[in-house]
Short mmCIF file of C-alpha atoms in Angstrom, two decimals:
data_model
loop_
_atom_site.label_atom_id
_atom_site.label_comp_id
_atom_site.label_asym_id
_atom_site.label_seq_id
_atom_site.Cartn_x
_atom_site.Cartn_y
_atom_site.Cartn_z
CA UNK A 24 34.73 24.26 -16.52
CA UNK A 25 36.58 22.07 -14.18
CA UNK A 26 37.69 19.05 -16.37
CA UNK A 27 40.15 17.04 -14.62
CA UNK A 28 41.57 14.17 -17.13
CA UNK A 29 43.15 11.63 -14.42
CA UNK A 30 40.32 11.77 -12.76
CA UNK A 31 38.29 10.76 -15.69
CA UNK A 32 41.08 8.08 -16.49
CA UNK A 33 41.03 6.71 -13.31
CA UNK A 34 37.22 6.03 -12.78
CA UNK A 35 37.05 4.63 -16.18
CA UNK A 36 39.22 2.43 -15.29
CA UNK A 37 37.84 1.59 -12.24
CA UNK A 38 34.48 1.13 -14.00
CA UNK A 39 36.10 -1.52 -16.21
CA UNK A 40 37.26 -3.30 -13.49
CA UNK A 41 34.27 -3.36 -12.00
CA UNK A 42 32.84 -5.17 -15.30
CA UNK A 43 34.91 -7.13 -15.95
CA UNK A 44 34.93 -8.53 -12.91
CA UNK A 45 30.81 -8.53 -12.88
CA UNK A 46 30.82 -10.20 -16.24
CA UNK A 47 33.21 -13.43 -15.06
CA UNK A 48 31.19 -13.97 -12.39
CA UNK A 49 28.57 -14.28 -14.04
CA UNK A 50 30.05 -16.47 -16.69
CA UNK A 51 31.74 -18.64 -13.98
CA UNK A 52 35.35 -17.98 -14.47
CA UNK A 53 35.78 -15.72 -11.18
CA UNK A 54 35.48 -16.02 -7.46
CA UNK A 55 32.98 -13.99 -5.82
CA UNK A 56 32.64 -12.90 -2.09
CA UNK A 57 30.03 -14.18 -0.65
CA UNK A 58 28.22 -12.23 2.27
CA UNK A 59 27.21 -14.41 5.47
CA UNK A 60 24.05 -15.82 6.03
CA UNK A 61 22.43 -13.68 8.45
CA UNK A 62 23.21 -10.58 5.83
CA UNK A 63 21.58 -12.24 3.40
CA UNK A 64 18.48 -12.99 5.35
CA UNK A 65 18.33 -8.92 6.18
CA UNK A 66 18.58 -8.04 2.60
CA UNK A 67 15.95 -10.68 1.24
CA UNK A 68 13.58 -9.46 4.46
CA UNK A 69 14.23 -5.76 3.13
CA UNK A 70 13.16 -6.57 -0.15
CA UNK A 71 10.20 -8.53 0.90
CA UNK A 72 9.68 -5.29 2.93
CA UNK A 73 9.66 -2.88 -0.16
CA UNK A 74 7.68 -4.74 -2.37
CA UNK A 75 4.74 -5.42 0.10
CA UNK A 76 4.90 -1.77 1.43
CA UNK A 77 4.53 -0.94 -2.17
CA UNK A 78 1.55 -3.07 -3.07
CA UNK A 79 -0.23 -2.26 0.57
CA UNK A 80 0.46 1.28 -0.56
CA UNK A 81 -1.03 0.98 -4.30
CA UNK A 82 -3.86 -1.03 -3.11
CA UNK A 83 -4.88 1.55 0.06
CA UNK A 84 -4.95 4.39 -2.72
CA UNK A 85 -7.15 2.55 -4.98
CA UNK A 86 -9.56 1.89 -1.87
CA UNK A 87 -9.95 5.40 -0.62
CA UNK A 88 -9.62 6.81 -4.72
CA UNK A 89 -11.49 4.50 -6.88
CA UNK A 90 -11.29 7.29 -9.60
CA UNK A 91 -7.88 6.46 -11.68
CA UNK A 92 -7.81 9.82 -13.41
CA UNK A 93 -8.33 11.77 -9.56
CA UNK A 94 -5.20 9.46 -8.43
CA UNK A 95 -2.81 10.81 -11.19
CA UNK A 96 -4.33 14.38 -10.69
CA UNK A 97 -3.38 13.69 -6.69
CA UNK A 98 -0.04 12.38 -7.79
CA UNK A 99 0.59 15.53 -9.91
CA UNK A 100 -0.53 18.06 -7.34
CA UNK A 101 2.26 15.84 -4.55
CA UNK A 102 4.60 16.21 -7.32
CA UNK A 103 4.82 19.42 -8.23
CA UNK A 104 4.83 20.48 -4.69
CA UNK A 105 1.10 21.97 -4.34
CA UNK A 106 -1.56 21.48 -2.25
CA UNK A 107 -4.57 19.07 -3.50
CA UNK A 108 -7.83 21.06 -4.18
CA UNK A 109 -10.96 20.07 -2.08
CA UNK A 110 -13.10 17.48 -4.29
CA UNK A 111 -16.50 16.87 -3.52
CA UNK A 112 -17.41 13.00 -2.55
CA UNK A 113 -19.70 11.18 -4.49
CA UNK A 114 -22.07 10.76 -1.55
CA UNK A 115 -22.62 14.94 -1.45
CA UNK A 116 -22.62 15.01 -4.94
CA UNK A 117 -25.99 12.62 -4.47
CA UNK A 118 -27.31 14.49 -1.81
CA UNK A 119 -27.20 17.75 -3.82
CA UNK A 120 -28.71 16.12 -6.79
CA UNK A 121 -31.47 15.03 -3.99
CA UNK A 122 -32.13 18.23 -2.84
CA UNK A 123 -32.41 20.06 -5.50
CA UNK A 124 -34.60 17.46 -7.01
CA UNK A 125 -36.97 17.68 -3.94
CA UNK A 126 -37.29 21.32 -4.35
CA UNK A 127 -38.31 20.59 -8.27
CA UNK A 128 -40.99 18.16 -6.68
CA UNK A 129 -41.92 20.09 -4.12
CA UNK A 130 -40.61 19.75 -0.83
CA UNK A 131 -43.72 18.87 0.94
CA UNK A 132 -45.06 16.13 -1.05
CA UNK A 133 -43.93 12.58 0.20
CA UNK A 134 -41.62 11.96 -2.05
CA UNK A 135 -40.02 15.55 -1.97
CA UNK A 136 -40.05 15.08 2.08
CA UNK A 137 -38.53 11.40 1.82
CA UNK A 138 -35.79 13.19 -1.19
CA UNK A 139 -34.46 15.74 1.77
CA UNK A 140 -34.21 12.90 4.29
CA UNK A 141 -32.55 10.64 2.23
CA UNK A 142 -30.17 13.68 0.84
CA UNK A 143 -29.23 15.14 4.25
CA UNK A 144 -28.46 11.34 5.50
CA UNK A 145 -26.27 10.92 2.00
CA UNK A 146 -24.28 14.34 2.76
CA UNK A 147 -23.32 13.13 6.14
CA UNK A 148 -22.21 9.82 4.53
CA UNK A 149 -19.87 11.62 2.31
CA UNK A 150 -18.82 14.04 5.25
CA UNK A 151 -17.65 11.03 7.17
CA UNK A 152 -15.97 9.55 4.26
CA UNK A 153 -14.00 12.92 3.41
CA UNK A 154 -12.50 12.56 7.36
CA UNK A 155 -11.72 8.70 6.76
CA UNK A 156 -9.73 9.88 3.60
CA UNK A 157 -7.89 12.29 5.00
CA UNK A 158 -7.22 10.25 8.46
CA UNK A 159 -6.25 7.11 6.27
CA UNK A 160 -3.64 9.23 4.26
CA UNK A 161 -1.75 11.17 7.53
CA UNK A 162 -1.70 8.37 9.70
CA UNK A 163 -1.32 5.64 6.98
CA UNK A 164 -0.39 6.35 3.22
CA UNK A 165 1.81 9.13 4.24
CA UNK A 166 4.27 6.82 6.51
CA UNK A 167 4.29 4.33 4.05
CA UNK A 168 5.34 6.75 1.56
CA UNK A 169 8.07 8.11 3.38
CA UNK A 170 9.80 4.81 3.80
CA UNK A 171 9.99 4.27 0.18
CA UNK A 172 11.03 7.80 -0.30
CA UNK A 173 13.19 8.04 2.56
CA UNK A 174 14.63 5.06 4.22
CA UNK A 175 14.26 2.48 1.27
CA UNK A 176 16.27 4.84 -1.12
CA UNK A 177 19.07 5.24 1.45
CA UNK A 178 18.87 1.41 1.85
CA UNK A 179 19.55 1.21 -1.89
CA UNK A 180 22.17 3.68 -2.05
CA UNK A 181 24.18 1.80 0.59
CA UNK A 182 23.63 -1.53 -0.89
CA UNK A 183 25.20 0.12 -4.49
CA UNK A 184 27.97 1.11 -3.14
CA UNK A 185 28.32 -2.37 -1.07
CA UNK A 186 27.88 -4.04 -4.29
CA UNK A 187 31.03 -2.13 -6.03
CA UNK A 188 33.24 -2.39 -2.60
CA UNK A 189 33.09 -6.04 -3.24
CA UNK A 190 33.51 -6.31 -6.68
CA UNK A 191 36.89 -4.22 -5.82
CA UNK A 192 37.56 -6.70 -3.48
CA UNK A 193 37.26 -9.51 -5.66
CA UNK A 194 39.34 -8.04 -8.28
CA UNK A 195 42.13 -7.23 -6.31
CA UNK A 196 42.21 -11.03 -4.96
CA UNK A 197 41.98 -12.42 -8.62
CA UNK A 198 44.93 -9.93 -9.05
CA UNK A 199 46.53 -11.06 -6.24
CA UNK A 200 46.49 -14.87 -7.14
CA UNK A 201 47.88 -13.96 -10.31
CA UNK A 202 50.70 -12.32 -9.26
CA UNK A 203 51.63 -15.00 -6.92
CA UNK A 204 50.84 -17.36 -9.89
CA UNK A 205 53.58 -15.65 -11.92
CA UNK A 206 55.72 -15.21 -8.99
CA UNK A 207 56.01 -18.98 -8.66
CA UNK A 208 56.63 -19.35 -12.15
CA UNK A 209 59.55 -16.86 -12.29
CA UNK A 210 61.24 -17.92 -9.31
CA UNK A 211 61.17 -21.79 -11.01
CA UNK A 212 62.99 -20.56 -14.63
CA UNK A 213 67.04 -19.31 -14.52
CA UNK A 214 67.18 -15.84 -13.70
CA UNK A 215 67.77 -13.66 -16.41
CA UNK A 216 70.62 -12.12 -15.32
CA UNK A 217 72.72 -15.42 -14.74
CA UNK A 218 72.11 -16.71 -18.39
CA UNK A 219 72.23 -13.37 -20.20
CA UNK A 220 75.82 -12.41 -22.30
CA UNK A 221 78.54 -10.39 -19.89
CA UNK A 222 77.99 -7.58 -22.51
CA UNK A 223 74.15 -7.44 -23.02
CA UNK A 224 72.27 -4.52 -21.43
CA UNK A 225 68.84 -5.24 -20.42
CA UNK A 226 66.79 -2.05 -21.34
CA UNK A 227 64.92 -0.16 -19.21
CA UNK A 228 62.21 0.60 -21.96
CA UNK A 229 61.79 -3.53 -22.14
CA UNK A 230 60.98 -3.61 -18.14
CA UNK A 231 58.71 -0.61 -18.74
CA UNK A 232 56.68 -2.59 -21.29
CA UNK A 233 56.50 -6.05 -19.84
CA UNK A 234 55.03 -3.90 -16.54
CA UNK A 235 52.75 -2.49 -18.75
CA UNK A 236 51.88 -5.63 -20.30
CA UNK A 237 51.26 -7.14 -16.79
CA UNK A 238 49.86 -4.32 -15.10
CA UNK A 239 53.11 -3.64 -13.10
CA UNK A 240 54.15 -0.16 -11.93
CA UNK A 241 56.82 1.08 -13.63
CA UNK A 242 60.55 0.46 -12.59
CA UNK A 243 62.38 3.37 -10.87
CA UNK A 244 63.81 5.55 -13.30
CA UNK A 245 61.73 5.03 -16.77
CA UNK A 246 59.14 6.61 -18.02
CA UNK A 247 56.77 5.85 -20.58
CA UNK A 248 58.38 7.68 -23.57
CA UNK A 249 60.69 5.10 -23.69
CA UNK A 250 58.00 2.77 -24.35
CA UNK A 251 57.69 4.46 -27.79
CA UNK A 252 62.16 4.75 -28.59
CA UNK A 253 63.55 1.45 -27.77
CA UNK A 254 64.65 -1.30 -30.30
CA UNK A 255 64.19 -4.27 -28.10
CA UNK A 256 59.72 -3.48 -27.38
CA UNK A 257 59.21 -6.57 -29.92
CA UNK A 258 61.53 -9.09 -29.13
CA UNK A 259 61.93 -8.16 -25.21
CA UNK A 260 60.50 -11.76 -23.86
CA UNK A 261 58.08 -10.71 -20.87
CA UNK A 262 58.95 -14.33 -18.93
CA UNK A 263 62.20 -13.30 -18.67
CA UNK A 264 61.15 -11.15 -15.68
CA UNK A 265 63.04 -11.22 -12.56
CA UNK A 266 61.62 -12.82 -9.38
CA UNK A 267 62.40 -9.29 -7.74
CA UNK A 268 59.98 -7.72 -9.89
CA UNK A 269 57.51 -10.18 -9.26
CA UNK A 270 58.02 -10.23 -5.42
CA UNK A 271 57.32 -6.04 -5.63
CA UNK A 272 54.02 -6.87 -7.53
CA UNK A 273 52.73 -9.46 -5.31
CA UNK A 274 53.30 -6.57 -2.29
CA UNK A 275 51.64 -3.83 -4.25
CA UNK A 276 48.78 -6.35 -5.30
CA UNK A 277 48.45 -7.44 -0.87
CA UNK A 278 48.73 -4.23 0.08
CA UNK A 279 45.86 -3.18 -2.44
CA UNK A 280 44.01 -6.13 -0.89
CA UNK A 281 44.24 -4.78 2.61
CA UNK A 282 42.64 -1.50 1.49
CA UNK A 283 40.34 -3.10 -0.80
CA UNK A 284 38.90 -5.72 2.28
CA UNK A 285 39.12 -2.68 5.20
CA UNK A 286 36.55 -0.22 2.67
CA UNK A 287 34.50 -3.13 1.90
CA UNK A 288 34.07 -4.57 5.78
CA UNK A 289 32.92 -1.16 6.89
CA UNK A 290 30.47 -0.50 3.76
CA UNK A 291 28.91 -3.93 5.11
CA UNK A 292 29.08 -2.29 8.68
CA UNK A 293 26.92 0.45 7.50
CA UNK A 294 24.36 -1.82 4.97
CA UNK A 295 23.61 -3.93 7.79
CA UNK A 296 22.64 -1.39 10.47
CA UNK A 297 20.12 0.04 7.85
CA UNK A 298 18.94 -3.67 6.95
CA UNK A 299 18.60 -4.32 10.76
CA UNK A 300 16.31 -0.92 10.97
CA UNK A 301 13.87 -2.69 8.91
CA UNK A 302 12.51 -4.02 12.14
CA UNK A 303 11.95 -0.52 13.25
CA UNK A 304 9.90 0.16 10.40
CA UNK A 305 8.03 -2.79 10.89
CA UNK A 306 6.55 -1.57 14.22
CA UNK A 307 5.74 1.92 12.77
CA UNK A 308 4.07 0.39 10.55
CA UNK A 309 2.08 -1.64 12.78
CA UNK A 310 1.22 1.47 14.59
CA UNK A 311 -0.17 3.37 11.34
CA UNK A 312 -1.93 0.19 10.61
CA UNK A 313 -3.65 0.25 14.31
CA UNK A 314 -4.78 3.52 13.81
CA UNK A 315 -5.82 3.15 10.18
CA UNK A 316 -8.42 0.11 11.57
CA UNK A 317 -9.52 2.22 14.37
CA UNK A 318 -10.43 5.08 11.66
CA UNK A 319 -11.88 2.55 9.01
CA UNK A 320 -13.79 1.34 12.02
CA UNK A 321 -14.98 4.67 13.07
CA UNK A 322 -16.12 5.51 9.25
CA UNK A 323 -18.16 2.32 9.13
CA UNK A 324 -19.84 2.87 12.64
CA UNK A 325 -20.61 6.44 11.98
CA UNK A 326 -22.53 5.38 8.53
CA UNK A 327 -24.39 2.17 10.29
CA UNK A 328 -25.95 4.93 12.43
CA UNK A 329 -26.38 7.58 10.15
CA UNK A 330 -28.55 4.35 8.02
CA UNK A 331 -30.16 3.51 11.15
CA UNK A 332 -31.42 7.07 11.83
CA UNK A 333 -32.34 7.18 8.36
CA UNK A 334 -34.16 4.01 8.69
CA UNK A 335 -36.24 4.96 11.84
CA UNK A 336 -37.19 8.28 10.24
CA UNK A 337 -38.28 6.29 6.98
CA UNK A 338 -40.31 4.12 9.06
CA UNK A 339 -42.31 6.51 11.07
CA UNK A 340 -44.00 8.11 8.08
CA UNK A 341 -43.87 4.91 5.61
CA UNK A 342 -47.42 3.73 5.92
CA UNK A 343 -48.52 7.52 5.12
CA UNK A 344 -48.43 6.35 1.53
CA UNK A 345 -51.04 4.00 1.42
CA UNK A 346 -53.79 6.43 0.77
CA UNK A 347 -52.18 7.93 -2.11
CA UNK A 348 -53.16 5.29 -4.75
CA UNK A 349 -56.67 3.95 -5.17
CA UNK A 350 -57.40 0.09 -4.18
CA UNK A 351 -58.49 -2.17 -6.67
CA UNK A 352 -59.31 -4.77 -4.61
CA UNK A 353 -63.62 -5.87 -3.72
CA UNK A 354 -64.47 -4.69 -0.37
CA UNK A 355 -64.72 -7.18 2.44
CA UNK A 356 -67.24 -9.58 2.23
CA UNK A 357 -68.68 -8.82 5.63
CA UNK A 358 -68.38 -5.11 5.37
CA UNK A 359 -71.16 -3.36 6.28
CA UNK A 360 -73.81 -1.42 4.17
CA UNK A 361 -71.77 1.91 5.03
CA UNK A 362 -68.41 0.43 4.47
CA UNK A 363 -69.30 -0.63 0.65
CA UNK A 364 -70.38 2.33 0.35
CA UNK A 365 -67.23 3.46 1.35
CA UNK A 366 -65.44 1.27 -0.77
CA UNK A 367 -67.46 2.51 -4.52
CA UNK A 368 -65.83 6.15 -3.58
CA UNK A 369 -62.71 6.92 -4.98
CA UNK A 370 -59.56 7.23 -2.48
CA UNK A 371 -59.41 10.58 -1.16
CA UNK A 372 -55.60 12.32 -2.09
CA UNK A 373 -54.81 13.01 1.47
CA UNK A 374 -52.32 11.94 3.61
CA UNK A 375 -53.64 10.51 6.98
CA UNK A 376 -51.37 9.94 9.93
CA UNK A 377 -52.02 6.13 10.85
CA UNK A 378 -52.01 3.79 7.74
CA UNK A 379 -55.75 2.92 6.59
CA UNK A 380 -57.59 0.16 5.25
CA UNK A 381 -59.10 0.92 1.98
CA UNK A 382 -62.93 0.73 2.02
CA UNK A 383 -62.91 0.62 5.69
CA UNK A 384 -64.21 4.32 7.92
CA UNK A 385 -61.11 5.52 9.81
CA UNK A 386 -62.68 4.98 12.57
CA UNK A 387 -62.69 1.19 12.25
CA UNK A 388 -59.01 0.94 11.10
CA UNK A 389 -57.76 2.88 14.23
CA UNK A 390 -59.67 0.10 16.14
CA UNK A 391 -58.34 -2.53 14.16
CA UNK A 392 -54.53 -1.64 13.78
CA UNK A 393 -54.73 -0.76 18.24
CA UNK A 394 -51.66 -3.02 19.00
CA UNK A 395 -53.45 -3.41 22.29
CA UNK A 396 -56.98 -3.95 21.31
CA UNK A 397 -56.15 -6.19 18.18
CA UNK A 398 -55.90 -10.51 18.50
CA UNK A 399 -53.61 -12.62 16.39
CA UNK A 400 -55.02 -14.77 13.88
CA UNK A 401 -55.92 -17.95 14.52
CA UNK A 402 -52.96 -18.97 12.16
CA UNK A 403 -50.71 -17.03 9.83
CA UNK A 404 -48.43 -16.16 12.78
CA UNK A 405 -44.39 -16.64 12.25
CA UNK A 406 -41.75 -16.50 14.60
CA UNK A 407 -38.56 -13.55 13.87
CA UNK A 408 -35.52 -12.68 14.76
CA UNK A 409 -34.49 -9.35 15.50
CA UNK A 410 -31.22 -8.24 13.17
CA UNK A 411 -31.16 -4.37 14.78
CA UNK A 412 -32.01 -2.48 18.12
CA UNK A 413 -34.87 -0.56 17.36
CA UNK A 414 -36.53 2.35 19.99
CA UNK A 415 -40.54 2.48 19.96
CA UNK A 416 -41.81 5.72 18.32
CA UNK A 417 -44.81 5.99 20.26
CA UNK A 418 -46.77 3.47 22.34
CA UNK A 419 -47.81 1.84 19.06
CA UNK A 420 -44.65 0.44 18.56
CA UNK A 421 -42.67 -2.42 20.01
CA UNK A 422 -39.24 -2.00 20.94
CA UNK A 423 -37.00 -4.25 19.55
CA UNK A 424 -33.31 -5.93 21.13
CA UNK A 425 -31.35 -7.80 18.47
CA UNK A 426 -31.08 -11.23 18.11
CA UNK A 427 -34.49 -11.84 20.56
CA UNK A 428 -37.31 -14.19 18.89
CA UNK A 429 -40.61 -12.44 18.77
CA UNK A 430 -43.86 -13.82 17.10
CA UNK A 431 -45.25 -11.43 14.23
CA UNK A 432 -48.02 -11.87 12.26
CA UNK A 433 -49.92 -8.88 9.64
CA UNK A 434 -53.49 -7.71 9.82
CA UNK A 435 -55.59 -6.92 7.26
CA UNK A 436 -54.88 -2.97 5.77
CA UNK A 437 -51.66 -2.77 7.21
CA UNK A 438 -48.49 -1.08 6.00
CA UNK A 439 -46.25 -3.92 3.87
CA UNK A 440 -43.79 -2.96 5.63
CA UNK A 441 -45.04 -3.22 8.82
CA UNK A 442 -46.25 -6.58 11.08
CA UNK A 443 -47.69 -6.47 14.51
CA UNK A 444 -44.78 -8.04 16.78
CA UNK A 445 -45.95 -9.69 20.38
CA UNK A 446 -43.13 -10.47 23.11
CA UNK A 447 -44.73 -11.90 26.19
CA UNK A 448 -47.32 -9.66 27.21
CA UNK A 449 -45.78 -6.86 25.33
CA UNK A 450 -47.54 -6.17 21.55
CA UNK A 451 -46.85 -3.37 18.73
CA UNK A 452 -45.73 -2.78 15.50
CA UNK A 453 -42.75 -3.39 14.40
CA UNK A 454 -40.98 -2.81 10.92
CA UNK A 455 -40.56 -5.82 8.92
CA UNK A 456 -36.72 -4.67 7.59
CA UNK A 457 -35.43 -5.00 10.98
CA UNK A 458 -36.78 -8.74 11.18
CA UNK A 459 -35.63 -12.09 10.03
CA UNK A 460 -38.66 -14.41 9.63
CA UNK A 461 -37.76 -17.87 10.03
CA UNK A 462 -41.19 -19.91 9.52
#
């Protein structure tokens, strides 16, 4: 194993630099470099950046994967490197649960019929949200991700180093203004050597210490086992330094300065490009969030119609249920002789193909619910407004344009959810869920 000691030493030290400097800033007792204006604007609009990407991000997952425990199973799959098995949406689930409950029914009793229609329309539904999904996570979740993953991290790795460039850079100019501190005060005291006896001999081990002691280099020609041999380490006075020596540290501390400020102007260089990409992400973004719209919009239009159809199919074959369940209601008042006596027999359990009026021949009801034969009431009519397009069935029906104003009214017998709709000259029935009525 490769253990290189100095190199340890040296990034220790470097490392407690680096605090030390940190922590007097932050107590106030050190200068620090402050970055210009326009920098700062870059970094607090990349942050802004991150953390809205990140919500956006969170948010978009929990819309398209309401299921917590599927999102950490998703997570787990990306992860680990593997691809995400197929998962059944909760719209098929329904329509299998449909389906097989029509066959248990029977699939062609009315309810077993209406079970397949409904379950066929609810499989599509899920089909068309298992494309949004997957549309939504290429073209919108998965660029989102990779500017976290990729360009944000990058951004933060540059920043880091940024961060301990200038921290450098302020410790070498608190060094700096020491040295020149000291350098001042030397060169104002009697040098040493004027003052000194003719036979004293200042030691080399006592210039080795008070360089030590002042973070100096150490003097030509001593090393630092002297530091550990000479008499005079106690009562060597580290003022007594010469101006020379001073003069050599200021130089050493400048020229550390020089390197210090050229490392730290071109890690700026480079942290600011990246910051200035951030407007490059921005229109990506924009792009994915285009497309992610026009697929959300898609997914939304495709169910509408898919209910619509649904709807229309629904409708055709809703009044076939009337005959099913015996009426308790007295016969009309004006019936004729053979009508009560239609109306004392119980309902008959089939399922006719135009909605009937209980106690009334067939016969009579076709005449009756005519849309072209029939009158409206003398009152009981209500003006509607159309919410949906609707296309006429058969010649029975009226077709519908949203948002036009029709008159409706109901006849006697007829289908709930049915009213007979008049436009002009036009008449038929209409279905009562595609109307607003307004009086």
């Amino acid at each position: 194993m490769d253990f290189n000691v100095k190199k340890l030493a040296s990034d220790a030290g470097v490392f407690f630099s680096r605090a030390m400097q940190f922590t007097e800033e932050k107590l106030g007792q050190a200068e620090k470099t402050e970055l210009d204006a326009h920098f700062e604007n870059l970094l607090a609009r990349a942050d802004s950046t991150k953390n809205w990407t990140e919500k956006i991000l969170r948010q978009t997952e929990v819309l398209l994967q309401p299921n917590p425990s599927a999102r950490v199973e998703e997570f787990l799959y990306e992860k680990l490197d593997r691809k995400v098995p197929s998962r059944v949406t909760n719209g098929e689930l329904l329509a299998q649960y449909m389906t097989e409950a029509a066959n248990d029914f029977g699939p062609g009793t009315p309810y077993g019929k209406t079970l397949i229609k409904v379950g066929e329309t609810q499989r599509r539904l899920g089909a068309a949200e298992r494309d949004f999904i997957h549309s939504a996570s290429i073209n919108f979740l998965t660029p989102l991700r990779n500017f976290l993953e990729g360009d944000w991290r990058t951004i933060s790795k540059e920043r880091r180093i940024l961060q301990n460039r200038r921290l450098d850079l302020d410790a070498c100019k608190a060094r700096l203004k020491k040295a020149k501190a000291a350098e001042a005060k030397a060169a104002a005291v009697p040098d040493f050597q004027e003052t000194r006896p003719r036979n004293y001999v200042l030691s080399a081990s006592a210039s080795a210490l008070a360089c030590c002691v002042h973070g100096a280099s150490l003097p030509v020609g001593v090393n630092a086992e002297c530091l550990s041999t000479s008499p005079t380490l106690i009562s060597f006075p580290v003022a007594l330094w010469s101006p020379q020596l001073w003069s050599d540290e200021v130089e050493k501390a400048e020229h550390e300065l020089r390197l210090t400020q050229t490392e730290f102007d071109r890690q700026a260089e480079v942290t600011r490009l990246l910051l200035e990409g951030i407007s490059s992400t921005h229109v990506n973004h924009l792009r994915c969030l285009h497309e992610f719209v026009e697929s959300q919009t898609n997914y939304y239009a495709q169910c509408y119609q898919y209910m619509l159809d649904l709807q229309k199919q629904l409708g055709r074959f809703s009044g076939t249920f009337v005959g099913n369940a015996e009426s308790t209601s007295p016969p009309p008042a004006a019936a004729s002789p053979p009508a009560v006596a239609a109306a004392s027999l119980p309902a008959v359990p089939t399922i006719p193909v135009v909605p009937t009026i209980v106690g009334v021949p067939s016969t009579v009801a076709e005449s009756v619910l005519n849309p072209n034969e029939v009158k409206p009431p003398a009152s009981g009519t209500r003006k509607a407004r159309v919410l949906y397009d609707y296309e006429a069935a058969d010649s029975t029906e009226l077709a519908l344009l949203a948002d036009e104003m029709i008159t409706v009214y109901s006849l006697p017998g007829m289908d709930p959810d049915w009213l007979i709709g008049e436009r002009g000259n036009q008449k038929g029935k209409v279905p009562v869920t595609y109307l607003e009525l307004l009086s």
